[in-house]
Amino acid sequence: MNKIVSSNRFYVGIFYSLNGFLAIFMLTTNNISIYLSILLFFLTLVIVTNLVFGIRTRNPWFLLTAAHYSNISLAILFELYQLETAKKLFMILFIVTCLSLIIAGMKKKLKWRKYEILELAAQSVSSQNNGFTNRPMVCGHTDLPFKDILAFWSFARRHLLGIPRIFPDRAELVLTEHTLPYLLGVPLRYNHLSWICITKKGKITVYLSQQDYARFKEKLTFDQLCMAICNQFVNWIKNYSQGSDRKMIDQLNQVHSIPFTGGLIGF
Amino acid sequence: MAKDHAEEMLKLLVSYHDISASEAAMRIGIHIKTAQDFLENLTEAGFLIAQTVFEKKRPYSRYALPSPILSIELDLRSLLDQSNQIIRMENFIRENRDAQVHFTFARNHQAISTVTLWRGKGRHRDEKKLSLTLPQGRFLYHLPFPTAPHEPVSKIMMLAEIGPEYQSEIMDLLGLMTTYHAIEIKKEEK
């Protein structure tokens, strides 16, 4: 049984409902041009959001999502201008991209992995002693080369483990899910986001935010939990530098969780 | 020394071989009690010599300046010794589990920049917000968690790469945090 509560705001049902409604609209609508125009506006926002996500994460699946919604938008546009032949073409493209996205979703290609990361860390902690404090924990040192850490952070970004922040003296990985302003690069103070930081000298610091700690069903001993996150990442970086990155993804996939975080609709 | 009449009183002390409080008071035109307090305070501080003399069996003091040059040396370390009695370098400490404390970390995520402490409840709740120096911020960054084993102050300073020249400011912070129950001290490691 999982030790952490899922906080997915956008369940898979939303994805299917949205696409189902849009498909029905494409086939049946006649005099609802105003409604379609509004829908078109929101779809454009979703497309832009997905493009930004794609650029920030280097994850190509976001581009597929953007393409999918572009298809729908264009189909609506052609519907508004009564272009029947183009509508059929985009209907076919819609089905193709929709199926591709379902497959990608099932393989968790569009899932932010914070839930799995915290769940895996929690599995190695048995004591329940609470002890929360809103400070980062210095977990120790590693002698891993800094370039290996940077390479892993890049890999982590592509596989949606988090968003890296690289500085001259340190590299951080911010564990995020669907924090829209953060993912769009709005410069705010994101104290509710957890992170792991490794300096050039090899000092490892883990910060687990109160919001994330509150998601655990049991009050797991806080310092042990931070240490477990640290050990998990050190092992992953070691495995990655030895070329066995698949092992890590398999480990994450084994955690029982909903395959989508809402990435399919953009947030 | 900062009183309005101090300069005139010191002029009298330099001019006269010795002088009584009533003589000085009448000479300057101040109350005798004011003059007496001033002279007694200087005597207590060791700048004057007081000699008790008798006039018709009634004793009174005459004050004399032993040297016309006064040099002042203040040892401020004595202040430090008084305020640092709560925590010592060899004490094992960690953050208190039930501490009412909030830390804000610096933008570089490598130190704590401010700490807010609370104590009491309801209307009697007392809040203290501290802006930390960099060594203090680095120290708190390395302070053991409430569930982690206690560590000696000296070791935490070493981990935080803080030199001994910052010891007193660390002790000042820890002393204050202890009064707000934010630090748990373990006297001896078992």
Short mmCIF file of C-alpha atoms in Angstrom, two decimals:
data_model
loop_
_atom_site.label_atom_id
_atom_site.label_comp_id
_atom_site.label_asym_id
_atom_site.label_seq_id
_atom_site.Cartn_x
_atom_site.Cartn_y
_atom_site.Cartn_z
CA MET A 1 0.00 0.00 0.00
CA ASN A 2 1.34 3.42 -0.91
CA LYS A 3 2.53 5.70 1.89
CA ILE A 4 1.72 8.93 0.12
CA VAL A 5 -1.54 10.51 -0.96
CA SER A 6 -1.84 11.27 -4.65
CA SER A 7 -2.52 14.92 -5.37
CA ASN A 8 -3.42 14.62 -9.04
CA ARG A 9 -5.85 17.37 -9.77
CA PHE A 10 -6.46 16.30 -13.35
CA TYR A 11 -7.39 12.70 -13.66
CA VAL A 12 -7.42 10.66 -16.77
CA GLY A 13 -11.19 11.06 -16.99
CA ILE A 14 -10.78 14.77 -17.68
CA PHE A 15 -8.60 13.96 -20.66
CA TYR A 16 -11.10 11.57 -22.13
CA SER A 17 -14.07 13.80 -21.35
CA LEU A 18 -12.44 16.82 -22.93
CA ASN A 19 -11.47 14.97 -26.07
CA GLY A 20 -14.82 13.20 -26.24
CA PHE A 21 -16.70 16.49 -26.04
CA LEU A 22 -14.46 18.06 -28.65
CA ALA A 23 -14.92 15.13 -31.01
CA ILE A 24 -18.70 15.30 -30.64
CA PHE A 25 -18.60 19.04 -31.23
CA MET A 26 -16.54 18.55 -34.37
CA LEU A 27 -19.17 16.19 -35.77
CA THR A 28 -22.37 17.82 -34.60
CA THR A 29 -22.03 21.55 -34.15
CA ASN A 30 -23.60 23.98 -36.55
CA ASN A 31 -24.48 27.43 -35.12
CA ILE A 32 -22.33 27.63 -32.10
CA SER A 33 -19.54 29.72 -33.55
CA ILE A 34 -19.17 31.90 -30.46
CA TYR A 35 -18.73 28.88 -28.23
CA LEU A 36 -16.20 27.43 -30.65
CA SER A 37 -14.28 30.70 -30.74
CA ILE A 38 -13.97 30.70 -26.94
CA LEU A 39 -12.96 27.06 -27.03
CA LEU A 40 -10.38 27.92 -29.65
CA PHE A 41 -8.90 30.61 -27.40
CA PHE A 42 -8.50 28.20 -24.47
CA LEU A 43 -7.08 25.52 -26.71
CA THR A 44 -4.48 28.02 -27.93
CA LEU A 45 -3.45 28.62 -24.31
CA VAL A 46 -3.13 24.87 -23.76
CA ILE A 47 -0.99 24.57 -26.90
CA VAL A 48 1.32 27.40 -25.82
CA THR A 49 1.59 25.90 -22.34
CA ASN A 50 2.54 22.53 -23.75
CA LEU A 51 5.12 24.11 -26.05
CA VAL A 52 6.70 25.93 -23.08
CA PHE A 53 6.70 22.66 -21.11
CA GLY A 54 8.32 20.93 -24.06
CA ILE A 55 11.05 23.54 -24.29
CA ARG A 56 11.68 23.64 -20.53
CA THR A 57 11.74 19.87 -20.06
CA ARG A 58 13.14 18.82 -23.49
CA ASN A 59 10.44 16.14 -23.36
CA PRO A 60 9.20 15.54 -26.93
CA TRP A 61 5.88 14.13 -25.71
CA PHE A 62 4.72 17.63 -24.81
CA LEU A 63 5.18 18.56 -28.46
CA LEU A 64 2.92 15.66 -29.39
CA THR A 65 0.35 17.04 -26.93
CA ALA A 66 0.68 20.47 -28.52
CA ALA A 67 0.25 18.88 -31.98
CA HIS A 68 -2.83 17.04 -30.77
CA TYR A 69 -4.52 20.19 -29.55
CA SER A 70 -3.38 22.05 -32.66
CA ASN A 71 -5.27 19.44 -34.69
CA ILE A 72 -8.39 20.02 -32.66
CA SER A 73 -8.00 23.80 -32.93
CA LEU A 74 -7.52 23.64 -36.69
CA ALA A 75 -10.49 21.31 -37.02
CA ILE A 76 -12.63 23.83 -35.14
CA LEU A 77 -11.25 26.62 -37.31
CA PHE A 78 -12.17 24.75 -40.49
CA GLU A 79 -15.58 24.01 -39.02
CA LEU A 80 -16.10 27.73 -38.46
CA TYR A 81 -15.18 28.40 -42.11
CA GLN A 82 -17.12 25.39 -43.44
CA LEU A 83 -14.15 23.53 -45.00
CA GLU A 84 -15.44 19.95 -45.09
CA THR A 85 -12.48 18.21 -46.73
CA ALA A 86 -9.91 19.74 -44.32
CA LYS A 87 -12.15 18.75 -41.39
CA LYS A 88 -11.94 15.08 -42.41
CA LEU A 89 -8.17 15.26 -42.68
CA PHE A 90 -7.83 16.73 -39.21
CA MET A 91 -10.28 14.19 -37.84
CA ILE A 92 -7.91 11.43 -38.97
CA LEU A 93 -4.91 13.28 -37.52
CA PHE A 94 -6.84 13.76 -34.27
CA ILE A 95 -7.41 10.03 -33.94
CA VAL A 96 -3.71 9.31 -34.64
CA THR A 97 -2.42 11.85 -32.09
CA CYS A 98 -5.07 10.85 -29.58
CA LEU A 99 -4.05 7.17 -29.75
CA SER A 100 -0.36 8.13 -29.52
CA LEU A 101 -1.06 10.17 -26.43
CA ILE A 102 -3.02 7.39 -24.77
CA ILE A 103 -0.09 5.02 -25.34
CA ALA A 104 2.38 7.67 -24.06
CA GLY A 105 0.17 8.22 -21.04
CA MET A 106 -0.01 4.54 -20.22
CA LYS A 107 3.78 4.38 -20.38
CA LYS A 108 3.91 7.38 -18.00
CA LYS A 109 5.82 9.46 -20.53
CA LEU A 110 3.86 12.55 -19.55
CA LYS A 111 3.81 12.04 -15.83
CA TRP A 112 5.71 14.22 -13.37
CA ARG A 113 7.49 11.75 -11.13
CA LYS A 114 7.50 13.56 -7.80
CA TYR A 115 4.84 11.22 -6.41
CA GLU A 116 6.89 8.14 -7.28
CA ILE A 117 10.14 9.69 -5.98
CA LEU A 118 8.60 10.44 -2.59
CA GLU A 119 6.84 7.08 -2.47
CA LEU A 120 10.07 5.18 -3.20
CA ALA A 121 11.93 7.16 -0.53
CA ALA A 122 9.14 6.54 1.99
CA GLN A 123 9.34 2.79 1.46
CA SER A 124 12.76 2.68 3.13
CA VAL A 125 11.59 4.64 6.19
CA SER A 126 9.75 2.68 8.86
CA SER A 127 9.89 4.87 11.97
CA GLN A 128 7.15 7.45 12.54
CA ASN A 129 8.60 10.17 14.69
CA ASN A 130 7.56 13.27 12.76
CA GLY A 131 10.19 15.96 13.53
CA PHE A 132 9.32 18.22 10.62
CA THR A 133 11.28 21.43 10.24
CA ASN A 134 11.16 23.82 7.31
CA ARG A 135 14.94 23.76 6.86
CA PRO A 136 16.94 22.01 4.17
CA MET A 137 18.92 19.04 5.46
CA VAL A 138 22.60 18.65 4.71
CA CYS A 139 22.70 14.93 4.04
CA GLY A 140 26.39 14.45 3.42
CA HIS A 141 28.96 14.47 0.65
CA THR A 142 29.43 12.62 -2.58
CA ASP A 143 32.57 12.24 -4.66
CA LEU A 144 30.59 11.89 -7.90
CA PRO A 145 31.99 14.14 -10.65
CA PHE A 146 29.94 17.32 -11.14
CA LYS A 147 29.53 16.63 -14.86
CA ASP A 148 27.81 13.33 -14.01
CA ILE A 149 25.41 15.20 -11.77
CA LEU A 150 24.68 17.73 -14.51
CA ALA A 151 24.12 14.92 -17.01
CA PHE A 152 21.73 13.19 -14.63
CA TRP A 153 19.83 16.40 -13.92
CA SER A 154 19.37 16.78 -17.68
CA PHE A 155 18.10 13.20 -17.89
CA ALA A 156 15.82 13.86 -14.90
CA ARG A 157 14.33 16.88 -16.66
CA ARG A 158 13.60 14.89 -19.81
CA HIS A 159 11.89 12.15 -17.79
CA LEU A 160 9.94 14.69 -15.70
CA LEU A 161 11.57 13.95 -12.34
CA GLY A 162 11.89 17.68 -11.83
CA ILE A 163 13.24 20.92 -13.26
CA PRO A 164 16.99 21.49 -12.82
CA ARG A 165 18.46 24.86 -11.86
CA ILE A 166 22.15 25.13 -12.67
CA PHE A 167 24.41 27.66 -10.94
CA PRO A 168 28.20 28.10 -11.13
CA ASP A 169 28.70 26.47 -7.71
CA ARG A 170 25.78 24.06 -7.49
CA ALA A 171 23.02 22.22 -9.33
CA GLU A 172 19.50 21.82 -8.00
CA LEU A 173 16.62 19.62 -9.06
CA VAL A 174 13.26 21.11 -8.14
CA LEU A 175 10.66 18.38 -7.63
CA THR A 176 7.59 19.76 -9.26
CA GLU A 177 4.33 18.43 -10.59
CA HIS A 178 1.83 20.82 -12.04
CA THR A 179 2.89 24.13 -10.54
CA LEU A 180 1.91 26.10 -13.62
CA PRO A 181 3.67 29.45 -12.81
CA TYR A 182 6.90 27.64 -12.00
CA LEU A 183 6.77 25.54 -15.17
CA LEU A 184 6.08 28.65 -17.22
CA GLY A 185 9.11 30.33 -15.64
CA VAL A 186 7.32 33.01 -13.60
CA PRO A 187 9.96 34.31 -11.13
CA LEU A 188 8.34 33.85 -7.70
CA ARG A 189 9.52 32.32 -4.43
CA TYR A 190 8.43 28.69 -4.61
CA ASN A 191 8.94 27.65 -0.98
CA HIS A 192 6.33 24.94 -1.30
CA LEU A 193 8.46 23.05 -3.82
CA SER A 194 10.92 20.44 -2.59
CA TRP A 195 14.40 20.22 -4.06
CA ILE A 196 17.70 18.41 -3.93
CA CYS A 197 20.91 20.36 -4.34
CA ILE A 198 24.47 19.13 -4.98
CA THR A 199 27.33 21.61 -4.85
CA LYS A 200 30.51 21.39 -6.87
CA LYS A 201 32.30 20.32 -3.69
CA GLY A 202 29.84 17.42 -3.45
CA LYS A 203 27.70 18.61 -0.54
CA ILE A 204 24.18 17.22 -0.84
CA THR A 205 21.21 19.08 0.60
CA VAL A 206 17.59 17.96 0.53
CA TYR A 207 14.64 20.23 1.17
CA LEU A 208 11.27 18.61 1.67
CA SER A 209 8.54 21.21 1.82
CA GLN A 210 5.74 21.17 4.38
CA GLN A 211 3.20 20.74 1.60
CA ASP A 212 4.92 17.60 0.33
CA TYR A 213 5.49 16.20 3.82
CA ALA A 214 1.79 16.66 4.57
CA ARG A 215 0.99 14.29 1.71
CA PHE A 216 2.43 11.32 3.61
CA LYS A 217 -0.25 9.27 5.30
CA GLU A 218 2.05 8.56 8.27
CA LYS A 219 4.26 11.08 10.08
CA LEU A 220 7.48 9.44 8.94
CA THR A 221 10.67 10.49 10.73
CA PHE A 222 11.63 13.59 8.86
CA ASP A 223 15.42 13.39 8.86
CA GLN A 224 15.30 9.74 7.77
CA LEU A 225 12.95 10.65 4.95
CA CYS A 226 15.29 13.40 3.71
CA MET A 227 18.21 11.00 3.98
CA ALA A 228 16.26 8.36 2.00
CA ILE A 229 15.62 10.89 -0.80
CA CYS A 230 19.30 11.76 -0.82
CA ASN A 231 20.44 8.11 -0.95
CA GLN A 232 17.94 7.37 -3.69
CA PHE A 233 19.28 10.17 -5.89
CA VAL A 234 22.92 9.26 -5.22
CA ASN A 235 22.20 5.68 -6.29
CA TRP A 236 20.38 6.86 -9.41
CA ILE A 237 23.22 9.17 -10.39
CA LYS A 238 25.71 6.32 -9.91
CA ASN A 239 23.55 3.97 -11.99
CA TYR A 240 23.09 6.62 -14.64
CA SER A 241 26.83 7.28 -14.93
CA GLN A 242 27.31 3.51 -15.32
CA GLY A 243 24.74 3.48 -18.11
CA SER A 244 21.92 1.66 -16.31
CA ASP A 245 19.34 4.42 -16.38
CA ARG A 246 16.58 2.01 -17.46
CA LYS A 247 16.69 0.47 -13.99
CA MET A 248 15.68 3.75 -12.43
CA ILE A 249 12.74 4.27 -14.79
CA ASP A 250 11.57 0.70 -14.13
CA GLN A 251 11.82 1.36 -10.41
CA LEU A 252 9.66 4.47 -10.79
CA ASN A 253 7.16 2.67 -13.03
CA GLN A 254 6.72 -0.07 -10.45
CA VAL A 255 5.18 2.41 -8.04
CA HIS A 256 1.43 2.08 -8.26
CA SER A 257 0.11 5.44 -9.44
CA ILE A 258 -2.22 7.10 -11.91
CA PRO A 259 -0.43 7.34 -15.29
CA PHE A 260 -1.21 11.03 -15.85
CA THR A 261 -0.57 14.12 -13.79
CA GLY A 262 -2.46 16.39 -16.13
CA GLY A 263 0.42 16.91 -18.49
CA LEU A 264 -1.81 15.90 -21.37
CA ILE A 265 -3.96 18.97 -21.03
CA GLY A 266 -1.06 21.16 -20.13
CA PHE A 267 -1.07 21.59 -16.33
CA MET B 1 30.26 61.96 33.06
CA ALA B 2 27.53 62.85 30.56
CA LYS B 3 25.72 65.17 33.00
CA ASP B 4 25.50 68.93 32.30
CA HIS B 5 27.42 69.77 35.46
CA ALA B 6 30.15 67.17 34.87
CA GLU B 7 32.63 69.54 33.24
CA GLU B 8 32.34 72.13 36.03
CA MET B 9 32.64 69.44 38.70
CA LEU B 10 35.77 68.03 37.05
CA LYS B 11 37.22 71.59 36.85
CA LEU B 12 36.71 71.91 40.61
CA LEU B 13 38.33 68.55 41.27
CA VAL B 14 41.40 69.55 39.24
CA SER B 15 41.59 72.98 40.89
CA TYR B 16 41.04 71.92 44.48
CA HIS B 17 43.26 69.63 46.51
CA ASP B 18 40.14 68.06 47.94
CA ILE B 19 36.53 69.16 48.06
CA SER B 20 33.32 68.18 49.84
CA ALA B 21 29.93 67.70 48.18
CA SER B 22 28.43 70.79 49.86
CA GLU B 23 31.39 72.98 48.81
CA ALA B 24 31.12 71.81 45.22
CA ALA B 25 27.33 72.19 45.17
CA MET B 26 27.43 75.74 46.46
CA ARG B 27 30.31 76.65 44.15
CA ILE B 28 28.46 75.48 41.00
CA GLY B 29 24.94 76.17 42.16
CA ILE B 30 23.44 72.70 42.10
CA HIS B 31 21.67 70.67 44.76
CA ILE B 32 23.95 69.07 47.31
CA LYS B 33 22.44 65.62 46.65
CA THR B 34 23.26 65.93 42.94
CA ALA B 35 26.85 66.84 43.70
CA GLN B 36 27.17 64.05 46.23
CA ASP B 37 25.83 61.41 43.82
CA PHE B 38 28.23 62.54 41.13
CA LEU B 39 31.25 62.39 43.44
CA GLU B 40 30.24 59.06 44.95
CA ASN B 41 29.77 57.51 41.54
CA LEU B 42 33.22 58.63 40.46
CA THR B 43 34.66 57.26 43.68
CA GLU B 44 32.94 53.91 43.11
CA ALA B 45 34.41 53.80 39.62
CA GLY B 46 37.87 54.39 41.15
CA PHE B 47 38.53 57.83 39.70
CA LEU B 48 38.41 59.70 43.06
CA ILE B 49 39.67 59.08 46.54
CA ALA B 50 37.19 59.74 49.33
CA GLN B 51 38.39 60.60 52.80
CA THR B 52 36.04 60.74 55.78
CA VAL B 53 36.63 63.71 58.04
CA PHE B 54 34.83 64.94 61.16
CA GLU B 55 33.48 68.36 61.83
CA LYS B 56 31.98 68.70 65.29
CA LYS B 57 31.75 64.88 65.50
CA ARG B 58 29.66 64.80 62.28
CA PRO B 59 31.42 62.75 59.58
CA TYR B 60 31.45 63.84 55.96
CA SER B 61 33.54 62.96 52.86
CA ARG B 62 36.13 64.99 51.06
CA TYR B 63 36.96 63.94 47.53
CA ALA B 64 40.30 64.25 45.80
CA LEU B 65 41.55 63.46 42.32
CA PRO B 66 44.62 61.21 42.66
CA SER B 67 45.87 62.21 39.20
CA PRO B 68 44.74 64.96 36.82
CA ILE B 69 44.92 62.44 33.96
CA LEU B 70 42.12 59.88 33.70
CA SER B 71 42.53 56.86 31.45
CA ILE B 72 39.57 54.56 30.89
CA GLU B 73 39.93 50.87 29.98
CA LEU B 74 36.79 48.84 29.49
CA ASP B 75 36.91 45.04 29.23
CA LEU B 76 33.81 44.22 27.22
CA ARG B 77 34.52 40.50 27.43
CA SER B 78 32.92 40.54 30.84
CA LEU B 79 29.61 41.34 29.14
CA LEU B 80 30.09 38.38 26.84
CA ASP B 81 30.76 35.97 29.69
CA GLN B 82 27.52 36.95 31.37
CA SER B 83 25.30 36.50 28.34
CA ASN B 84 26.76 33.18 27.15
CA GLN B 85 26.04 31.03 30.11
CA ILE B 86 23.13 29.16 28.47
CA ILE B 87 25.07 27.23 25.83
CA ARG B 88 28.72 26.26 25.64
CA MET B 89 30.84 24.92 22.81
CA GLU B 90 30.89 21.41 24.26
CA ASN B 91 27.09 21.18 24.59
CA PHE B 92 25.27 18.73 22.33
CA ILE B 93 22.34 20.45 20.67
CA ARG B 94 19.64 20.06 18.02
CA GLU B 95 16.45 21.82 17.01
CA ASN B 96 13.69 21.38 19.54
CA ARG B 97 10.89 19.12 18.33
CA ASP B 98 8.07 21.39 19.48
CA ALA B 99 9.80 24.61 18.54
CA GLN B 100 7.63 27.44 17.31
CA VAL B 101 10.09 28.58 14.74
CA HIS B 102 10.12 29.42 11.06
CA PHE B 103 13.24 29.54 8.94
CA THR B 104 13.58 31.43 5.69
CA PHE B 105 16.49 30.37 3.57
CA ALA B 106 18.71 32.61 1.51
CA ARG B 107 18.21 32.86 -2.23
CA ASN B 108 21.28 30.72 -2.86
CA HIS B 109 19.70 27.95 -0.72
CA GLN B 110 22.99 27.53 1.18
CA ALA B 111 22.15 29.36 4.40
CA ILE B 112 19.24 30.55 6.52
CA SER B 113 18.61 34.28 6.11
CA THR B 114 15.97 34.96 8.76
CA VAL B 115 14.48 33.09 11.65
CA THR B 116 11.19 33.86 13.36
CA LEU B 117 10.68 32.63 16.91
CA TRP B 118 7.49 32.49 18.93
CA ARG B 119 6.70 31.66 22.53
CA GLY B 120 3.54 31.74 24.59
CA LYS B 121 -0.02 31.42 23.43
CA GLY B 122 -2.92 33.66 22.54
CA ARG B 123 -2.60 37.31 23.54
CA HIS B 124 0.61 36.56 25.40
CA ARG B 125 2.31 35.23 22.30
CA ASP B 126 5.66 36.85 21.79
CA GLU B 127 7.30 36.99 18.35
CA LYS B 128 10.93 37.69 17.59
CA LYS B 129 12.22 37.95 14.03
CA LEU B 130 15.96 37.86 13.51
CA SER B 131 17.96 38.75 10.47
CA LEU B 132 21.00 36.50 10.59
CA THR B 133 24.63 37.13 9.74
CA LEU B 134 26.08 34.75 7.16
CA PRO B 135 27.93 32.58 9.76
CA GLN B 136 24.77 32.39 11.87
CA GLY B 137 22.75 31.46 8.80
CA ARG B 138 25.23 28.74 7.86
CA PHE B 139 25.20 27.40 11.42
CA LEU B 140 21.42 27.06 11.51
CA TYR B 141 21.53 25.43 8.08
CA HIS B 142 23.65 22.66 9.62
CA LEU B 143 21.78 22.41 12.92
CA PRO B 144 20.61 18.80 13.51
CA PHE B 145 16.92 18.15 12.86
CA PRO B 146 14.54 17.53 15.80
CA THR B 147 14.71 13.76 15.27
CA ALA B 148 18.42 13.58 14.42
CA PRO B 149 21.12 12.84 17.04
CA HIS B 150 22.41 15.83 19.02
CA GLU B 151 25.73 17.26 17.87
CA PRO B 152 28.24 19.41 19.75
CA VAL B 153 28.26 23.10 18.85
CA SER B 154 31.92 22.86 17.87
CA LYS B 155 31.19 20.07 15.37
CA ILE B 156 28.29 21.95 13.79
CA MET B 157 30.57 24.98 13.38
CA MET B 158 33.14 22.76 11.74
CA LEU B 159 30.55 21.26 9.36
CA ALA B 160 29.31 24.74 8.50
CA GLU B 161 32.91 25.86 7.90
CA ILE B 162 32.65 28.65 10.47
CA GLY B 163 35.86 29.89 12.09
CA PRO B 164 36.31 30.38 15.86
CA GLU B 165 36.21 34.17 15.38
CA TYR B 166 32.44 33.85 14.89
CA GLN B 167 31.92 31.77 18.03
CA SER B 168 30.49 34.60 20.12
CA GLU B 169 27.81 35.58 17.57
CA ILE B 170 26.79 31.93 17.21
CA MET B 171 26.53 31.64 20.99
CA ASP B 172 24.46 34.82 21.13
CA LEU B 173 21.99 33.41 18.60
CA LEU B 174 21.81 30.03 20.32
CA GLY B 175 21.29 31.70 23.68
CA LEU B 176 18.33 33.64 22.34
CA MET B 177 16.88 30.62 20.52
CA THR B 178 17.15 28.58 23.70
CA THR B 179 15.07 31.12 25.60
CA TYR B 180 12.42 30.65 22.88
CA HIS B 181 12.67 26.83 23.32
CA ALA B 182 13.88 26.43 19.75
CA ILE B 183 17.08 24.63 20.75
CA GLU B 184 17.29 21.44 22.74
CA ILE B 185 20.48 20.99 24.79
CA LYS B 186 21.81 17.64 25.87
CA LYS B 187 24.47 18.20 28.48
CA GLU B 188 26.32 14.91 28.09
CA GLU B 189 26.24 12.41 25.28
CA LYS B 190 25.20 8.96 26.48
#
